[in-house]
Short mmCIF file of C-alpha atoms in Angstrom, two decimals:
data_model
loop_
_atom_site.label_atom_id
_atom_site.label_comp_id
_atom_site.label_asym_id
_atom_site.label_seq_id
_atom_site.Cartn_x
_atom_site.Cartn_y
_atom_site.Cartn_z
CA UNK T 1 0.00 0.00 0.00
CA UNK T 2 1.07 3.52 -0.96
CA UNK T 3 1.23 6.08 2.21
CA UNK T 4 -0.20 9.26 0.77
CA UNK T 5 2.23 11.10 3.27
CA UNK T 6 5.34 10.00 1.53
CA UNK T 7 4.72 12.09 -1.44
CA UNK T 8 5.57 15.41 0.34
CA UNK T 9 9.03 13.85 0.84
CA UNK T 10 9.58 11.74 -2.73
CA UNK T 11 11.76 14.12 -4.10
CA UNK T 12 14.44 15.03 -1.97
CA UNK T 13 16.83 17.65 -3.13
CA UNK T 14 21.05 17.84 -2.71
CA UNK T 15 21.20 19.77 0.09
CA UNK T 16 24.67 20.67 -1.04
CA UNK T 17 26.22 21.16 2.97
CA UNK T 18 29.44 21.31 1.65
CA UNK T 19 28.65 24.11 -0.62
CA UNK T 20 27.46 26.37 2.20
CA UNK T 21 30.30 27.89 3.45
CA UNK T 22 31.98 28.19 -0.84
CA UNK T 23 31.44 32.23 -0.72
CA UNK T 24 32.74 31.69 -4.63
CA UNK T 25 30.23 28.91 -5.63
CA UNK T 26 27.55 31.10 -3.86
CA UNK T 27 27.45 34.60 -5.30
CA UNK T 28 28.10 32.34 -8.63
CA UNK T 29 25.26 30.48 -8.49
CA UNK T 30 23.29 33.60 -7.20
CA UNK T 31 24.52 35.24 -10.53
CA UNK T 32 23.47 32.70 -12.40
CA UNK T 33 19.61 33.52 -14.37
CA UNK T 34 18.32 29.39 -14.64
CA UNK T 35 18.84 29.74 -10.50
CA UNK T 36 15.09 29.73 -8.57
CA UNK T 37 14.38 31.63 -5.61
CA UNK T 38 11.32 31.20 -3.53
CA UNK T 39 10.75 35.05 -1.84
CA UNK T 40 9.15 34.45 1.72
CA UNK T 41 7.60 37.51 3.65
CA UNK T 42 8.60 36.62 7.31
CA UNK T 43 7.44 33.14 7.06
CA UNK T 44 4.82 33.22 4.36
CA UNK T 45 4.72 32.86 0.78
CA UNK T 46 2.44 34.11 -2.29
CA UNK T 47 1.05 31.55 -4.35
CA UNK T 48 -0.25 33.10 -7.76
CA UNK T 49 -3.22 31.89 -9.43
CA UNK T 50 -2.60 28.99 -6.94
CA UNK T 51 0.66 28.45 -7.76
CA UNK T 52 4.44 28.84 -6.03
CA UNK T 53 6.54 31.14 -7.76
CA UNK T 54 10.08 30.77 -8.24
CA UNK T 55 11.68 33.70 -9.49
CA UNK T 56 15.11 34.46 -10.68
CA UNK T 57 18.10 36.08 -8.38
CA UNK T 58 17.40 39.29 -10.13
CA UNK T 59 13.96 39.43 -9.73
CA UNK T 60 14.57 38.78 -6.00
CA UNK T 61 13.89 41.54 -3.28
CA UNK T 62 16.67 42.21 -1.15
CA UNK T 63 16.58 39.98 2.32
CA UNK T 64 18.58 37.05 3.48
CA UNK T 65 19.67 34.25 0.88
CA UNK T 66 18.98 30.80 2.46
CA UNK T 67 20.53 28.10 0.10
CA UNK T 68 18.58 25.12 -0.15
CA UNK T 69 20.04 22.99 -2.69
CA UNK T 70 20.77 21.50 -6.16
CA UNK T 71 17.97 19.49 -8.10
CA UNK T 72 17.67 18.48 -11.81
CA UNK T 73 21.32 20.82 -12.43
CA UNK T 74 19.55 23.71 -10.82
CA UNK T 75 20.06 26.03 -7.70
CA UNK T 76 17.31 26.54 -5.63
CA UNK T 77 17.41 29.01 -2.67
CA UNK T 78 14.90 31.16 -0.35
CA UNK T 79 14.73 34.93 0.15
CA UNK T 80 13.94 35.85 3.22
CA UNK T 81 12.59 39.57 3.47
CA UNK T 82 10.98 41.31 5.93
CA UNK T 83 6.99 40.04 6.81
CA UNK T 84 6.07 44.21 6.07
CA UNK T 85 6.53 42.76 2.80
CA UNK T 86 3.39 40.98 2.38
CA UNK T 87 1.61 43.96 3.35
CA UNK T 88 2.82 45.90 0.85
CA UNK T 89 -0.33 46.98 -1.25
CA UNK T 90 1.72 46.66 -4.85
CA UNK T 91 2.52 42.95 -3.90
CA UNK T 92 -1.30 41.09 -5.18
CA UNK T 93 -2.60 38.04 -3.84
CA UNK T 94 -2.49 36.80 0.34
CA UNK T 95 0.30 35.62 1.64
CA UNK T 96 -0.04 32.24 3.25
CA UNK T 97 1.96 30.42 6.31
CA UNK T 98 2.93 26.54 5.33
CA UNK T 99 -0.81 25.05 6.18
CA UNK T 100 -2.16 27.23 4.13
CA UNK T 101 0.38 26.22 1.07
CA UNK T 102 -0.60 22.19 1.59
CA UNK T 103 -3.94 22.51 -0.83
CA UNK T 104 -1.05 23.92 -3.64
CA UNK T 105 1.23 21.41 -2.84
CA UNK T 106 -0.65 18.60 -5.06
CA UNK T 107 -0.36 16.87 -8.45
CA UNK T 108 3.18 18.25 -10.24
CA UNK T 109 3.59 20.81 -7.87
CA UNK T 110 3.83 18.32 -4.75
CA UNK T 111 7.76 17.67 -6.03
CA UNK T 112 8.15 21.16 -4.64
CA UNK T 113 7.26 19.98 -1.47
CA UNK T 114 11.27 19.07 0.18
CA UNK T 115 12.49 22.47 -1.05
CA UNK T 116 9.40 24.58 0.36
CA UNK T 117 9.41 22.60 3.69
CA UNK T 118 13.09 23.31 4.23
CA UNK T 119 12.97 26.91 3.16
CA UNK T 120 9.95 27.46 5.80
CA UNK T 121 11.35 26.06 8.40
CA UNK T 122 14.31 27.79 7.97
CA UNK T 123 12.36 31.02 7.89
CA UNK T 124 10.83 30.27 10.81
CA UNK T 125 13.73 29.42 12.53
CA UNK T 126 15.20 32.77 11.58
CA UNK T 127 12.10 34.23 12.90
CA UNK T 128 11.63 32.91 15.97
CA UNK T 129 16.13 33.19 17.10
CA UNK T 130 16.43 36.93 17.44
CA UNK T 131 19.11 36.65 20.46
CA UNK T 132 21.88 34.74 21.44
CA UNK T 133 20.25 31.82 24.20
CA UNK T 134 23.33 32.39 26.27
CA UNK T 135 24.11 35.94 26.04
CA UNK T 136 21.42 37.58 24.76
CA UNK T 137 23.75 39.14 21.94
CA UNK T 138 23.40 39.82 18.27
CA UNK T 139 22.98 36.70 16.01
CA UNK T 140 24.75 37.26 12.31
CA UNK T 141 23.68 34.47 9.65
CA UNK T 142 26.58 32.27 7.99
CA UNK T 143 26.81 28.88 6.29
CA UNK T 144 24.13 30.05 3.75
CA UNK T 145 21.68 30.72 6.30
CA UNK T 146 22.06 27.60 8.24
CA UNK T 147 23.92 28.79 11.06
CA UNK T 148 23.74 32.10 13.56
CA UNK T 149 26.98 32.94 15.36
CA UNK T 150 26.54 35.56 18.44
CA UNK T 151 28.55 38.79 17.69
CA UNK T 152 28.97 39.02 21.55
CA UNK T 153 30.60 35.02 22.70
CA UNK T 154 30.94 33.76 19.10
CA UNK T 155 28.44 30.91 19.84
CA UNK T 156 26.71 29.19 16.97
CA UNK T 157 23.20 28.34 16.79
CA UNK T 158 21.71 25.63 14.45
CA UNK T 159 18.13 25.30 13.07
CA UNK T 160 15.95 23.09 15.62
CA UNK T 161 13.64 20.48 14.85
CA UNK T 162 11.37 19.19 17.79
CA UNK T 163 10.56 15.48 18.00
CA UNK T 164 6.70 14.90 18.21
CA UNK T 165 5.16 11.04 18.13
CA UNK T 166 2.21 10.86 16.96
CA UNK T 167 0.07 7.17 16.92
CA UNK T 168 -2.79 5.39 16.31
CA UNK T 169 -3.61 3.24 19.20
CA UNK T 170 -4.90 -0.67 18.73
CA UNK T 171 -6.55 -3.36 20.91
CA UNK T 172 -7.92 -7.08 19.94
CA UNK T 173 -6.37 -9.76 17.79
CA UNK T 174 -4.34 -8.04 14.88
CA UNK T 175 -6.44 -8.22 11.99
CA UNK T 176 -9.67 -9.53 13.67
CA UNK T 177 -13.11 -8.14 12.91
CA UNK T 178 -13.19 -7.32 16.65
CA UNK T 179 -9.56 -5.26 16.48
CA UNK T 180 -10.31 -1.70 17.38
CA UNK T 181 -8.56 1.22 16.57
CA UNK T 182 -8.85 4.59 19.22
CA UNK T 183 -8.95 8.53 17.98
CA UNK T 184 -9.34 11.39 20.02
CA UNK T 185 -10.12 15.14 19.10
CA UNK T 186 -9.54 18.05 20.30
CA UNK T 187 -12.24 20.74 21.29
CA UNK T 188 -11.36 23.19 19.10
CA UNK T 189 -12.42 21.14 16.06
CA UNK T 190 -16.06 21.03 14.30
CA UNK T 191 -18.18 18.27 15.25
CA UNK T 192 -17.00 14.68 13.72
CA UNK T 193 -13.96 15.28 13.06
CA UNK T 194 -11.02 12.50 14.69
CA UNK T 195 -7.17 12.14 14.68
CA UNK T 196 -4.50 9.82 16.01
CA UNK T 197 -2.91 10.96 19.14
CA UNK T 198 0.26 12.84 18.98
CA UNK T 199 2.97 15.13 21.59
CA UNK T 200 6.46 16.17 21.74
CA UNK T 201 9.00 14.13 23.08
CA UNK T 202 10.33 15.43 26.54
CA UNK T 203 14.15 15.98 27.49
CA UNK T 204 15.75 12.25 28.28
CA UNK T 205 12.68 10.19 27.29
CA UNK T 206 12.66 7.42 24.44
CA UNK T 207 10.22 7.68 21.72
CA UNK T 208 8.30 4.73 23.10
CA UNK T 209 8.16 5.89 25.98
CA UNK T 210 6.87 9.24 24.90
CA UNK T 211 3.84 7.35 22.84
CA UNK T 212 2.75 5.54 26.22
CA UNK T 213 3.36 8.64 28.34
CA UNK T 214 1.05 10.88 25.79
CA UNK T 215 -1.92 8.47 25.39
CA UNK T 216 -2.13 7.58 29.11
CA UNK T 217 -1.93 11.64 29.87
CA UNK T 218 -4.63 12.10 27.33
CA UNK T 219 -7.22 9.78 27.02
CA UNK T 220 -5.99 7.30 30.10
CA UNK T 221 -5.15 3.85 28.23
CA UNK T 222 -2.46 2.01 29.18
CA UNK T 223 0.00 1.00 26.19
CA UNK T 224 2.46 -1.73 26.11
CA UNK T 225 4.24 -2.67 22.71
CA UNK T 226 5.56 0.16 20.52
CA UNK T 227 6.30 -0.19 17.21
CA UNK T 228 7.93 2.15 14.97
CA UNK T 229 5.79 2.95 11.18
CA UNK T 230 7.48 6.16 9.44
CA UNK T 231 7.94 9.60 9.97
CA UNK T 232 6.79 12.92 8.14
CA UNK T 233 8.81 16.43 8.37
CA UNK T 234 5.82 19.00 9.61
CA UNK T 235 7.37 22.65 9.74
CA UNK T 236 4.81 23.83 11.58
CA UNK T 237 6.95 25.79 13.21
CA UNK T 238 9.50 23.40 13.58
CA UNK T 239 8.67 19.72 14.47
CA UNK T 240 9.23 15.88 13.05
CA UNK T 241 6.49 13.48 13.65
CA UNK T 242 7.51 10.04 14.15
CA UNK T 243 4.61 7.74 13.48
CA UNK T 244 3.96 4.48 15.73
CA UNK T 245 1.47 1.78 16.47
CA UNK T 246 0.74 0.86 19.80
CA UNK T 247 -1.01 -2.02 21.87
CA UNK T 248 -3.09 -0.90 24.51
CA UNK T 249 -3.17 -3.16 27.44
CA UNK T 250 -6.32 -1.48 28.45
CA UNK T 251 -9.15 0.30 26.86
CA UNK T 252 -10.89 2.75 29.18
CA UNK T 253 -11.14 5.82 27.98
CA UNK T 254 -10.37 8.92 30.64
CA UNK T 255 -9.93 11.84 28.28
CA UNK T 256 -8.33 14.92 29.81
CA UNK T 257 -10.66 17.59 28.73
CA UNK T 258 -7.59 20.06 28.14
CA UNK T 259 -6.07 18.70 25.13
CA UNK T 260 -8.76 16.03 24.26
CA UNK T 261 -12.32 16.57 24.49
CA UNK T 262 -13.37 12.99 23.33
CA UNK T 263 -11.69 9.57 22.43
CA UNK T 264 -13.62 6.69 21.20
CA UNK T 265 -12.91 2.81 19.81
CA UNK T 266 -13.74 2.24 16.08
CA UNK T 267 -14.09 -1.13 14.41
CA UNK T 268 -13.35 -1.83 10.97
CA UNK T 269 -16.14 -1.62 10.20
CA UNK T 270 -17.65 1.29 12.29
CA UNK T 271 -14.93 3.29 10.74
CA UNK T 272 -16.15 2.42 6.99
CA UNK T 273 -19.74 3.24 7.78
CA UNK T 274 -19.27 6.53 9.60
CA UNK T 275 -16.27 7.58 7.15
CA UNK T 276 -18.33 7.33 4.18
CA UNK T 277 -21.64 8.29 5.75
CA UNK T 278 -19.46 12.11 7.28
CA UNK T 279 -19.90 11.05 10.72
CA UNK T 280 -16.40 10.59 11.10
CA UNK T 281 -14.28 13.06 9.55
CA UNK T 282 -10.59 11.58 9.53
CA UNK T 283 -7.32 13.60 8.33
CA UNK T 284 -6.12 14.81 5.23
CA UNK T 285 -4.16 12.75 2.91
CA UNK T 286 -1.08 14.62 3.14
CA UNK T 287 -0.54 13.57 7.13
CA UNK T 288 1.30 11.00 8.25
CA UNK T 289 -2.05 10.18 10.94
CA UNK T 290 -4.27 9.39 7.81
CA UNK T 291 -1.74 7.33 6.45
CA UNK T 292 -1.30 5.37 10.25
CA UNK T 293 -5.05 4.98 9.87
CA UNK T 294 -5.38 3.40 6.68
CA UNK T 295 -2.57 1.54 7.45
CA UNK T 296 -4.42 -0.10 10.71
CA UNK T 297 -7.54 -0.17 8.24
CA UNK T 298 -5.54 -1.78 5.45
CA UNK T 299 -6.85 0.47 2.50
CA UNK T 300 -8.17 3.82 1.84
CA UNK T 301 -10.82 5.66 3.39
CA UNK T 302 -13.29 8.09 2.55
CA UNK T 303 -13.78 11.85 3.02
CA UNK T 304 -10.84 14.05 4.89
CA UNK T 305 -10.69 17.43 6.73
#
């Protein structure tokens, strides 16, 4: 079976690391007209007529030159300018964080996806690391934007990406009619609509650990075996979700009415009937949780958010 959340990461680019810190290579390939820039406002970008645009060095604003890579013989890099920029009234069209790019990241355009997830999240690192963590000094870009070195103790800073698991929760015989799957949601969602289980990983905690620590916090099942299914790089801001099945060893359901306003066991085929009657609204294709529900299903589903 295909995982719909793979094709946001299908076609990686060369990050070209080694390149970063070639000054010469750099302003060459800046100078050069077949190279494509992505222009990002703060951390948003303009799609036009529902499409990315990738201009050319010259037809860049001035801002911050984040190098992203080398695909199909061509440079690709992200210009950070300042977010006044997309409320500048000559610049047409809204200017939209990375959720709001997903619905233009389909068909062709989903190959786009590697380059426009690391030039986000690369943006909103910038964004959010205005001071040195130790000194509160001055932070100067280097390494092609990958890197911030403090002005003040010369210490470097390097982009962050927060571990998150995120997994959809079993009980019965694997692969039994009876085998139930569990989905919670949260209370800021419209009615019907149901997700795996997800949180960050905390400081000196193992992944599995983290899955059996989140659902017992949340919706009060005890889980025992942990296995590992995939992963999916989420920029939003900054995070990596690592997918995982896991065996509960119980199955009352104590949700904590903070994070999770309800949590419920599906069959088979409960899930079927309510997907395709809108009952049960499940998540979009693009996220790794729709693909660890079909997976526990064992084929597609109906409908999505």
């Amino acid at each position: 079976m295909t995982y719909p959340h793979l094709e946001l990461s299908a076609d990686p680019h060369d990050r070209l690391g080694p390149r970063r810190a070639d000054d010469a290579w750099l302003d060459e390939a800046w100078a050069d007209p077949a190279t494509r820039v992505l222009v990002v406002a703060g951390t948003r970008v303009r799609p036009v007529d529902g499409a990315l645009q990738w201009v050319s060095p010259q037809d860049a604003p001035e801002g911050l030159r984040v190098l992203l890579g080398e695909r199909d013989g061509t440079a690709w890099w992200a210009l950070i300018a300042d977010a006044a920029l997309a409320h500048d009234p000559d610049q047409q069209g809204e200017w939209l964080p990375l959720r709001g790019l997903l619905p233009v990241l389909v068909g062709d355009a989903v190959a786009q996806a590697p380059l426009v997830f690391h030039a986000l999240g690369l943006a909103e690192w910038h964004w959010a690391t205005r001071f040195c963590p130790r000194c509160a000094g001055h932070l100067t870009s280097a390494v092609a934007g990958h890197e911030l070195r403090c002005d003040d103790c010369g210490k470097p800073q390097f982009p962050r990406t927060d571990p998150a698991v995120i997994m959809v929760v079993t009980d019965g015989e694997p692969g039994s009619a009876e085998e139930r799957c569990l989905l919670g949601r949260s209370p800021l969602w419209p009615a019907g609509r149901f997700s795996t289980l997800a949180g960050f990983c905390e400081p000196g905690e193992s992944l599995e650990d983290a899955v059996r620590r989140e659902v017992a916090e949340e919706v009060g099942v005890v889980v025992g075996d942990v296995t590992y299914f995939g992963n999916q790089p989420w920029p939003l801001p900054q995070s990596l979700m690592l997918g995982f099945v896991a065996r509960a060893t119980t199955d009352t359901i104590t949700v904590d009415d903070v994070e999770i306003e309800a949590a419920r066991w599906w069959t088979r085929e409960q899930m079927r009937a309510e997907a395709e009657s809108g009952a049960l609204v499940l998540p979009g294709g693009v996220s790794i949780s729709r693909s660890l529900i079909e997976h526990w299903y064992g084929g597609p589903l109906p409908g999505q958010w």
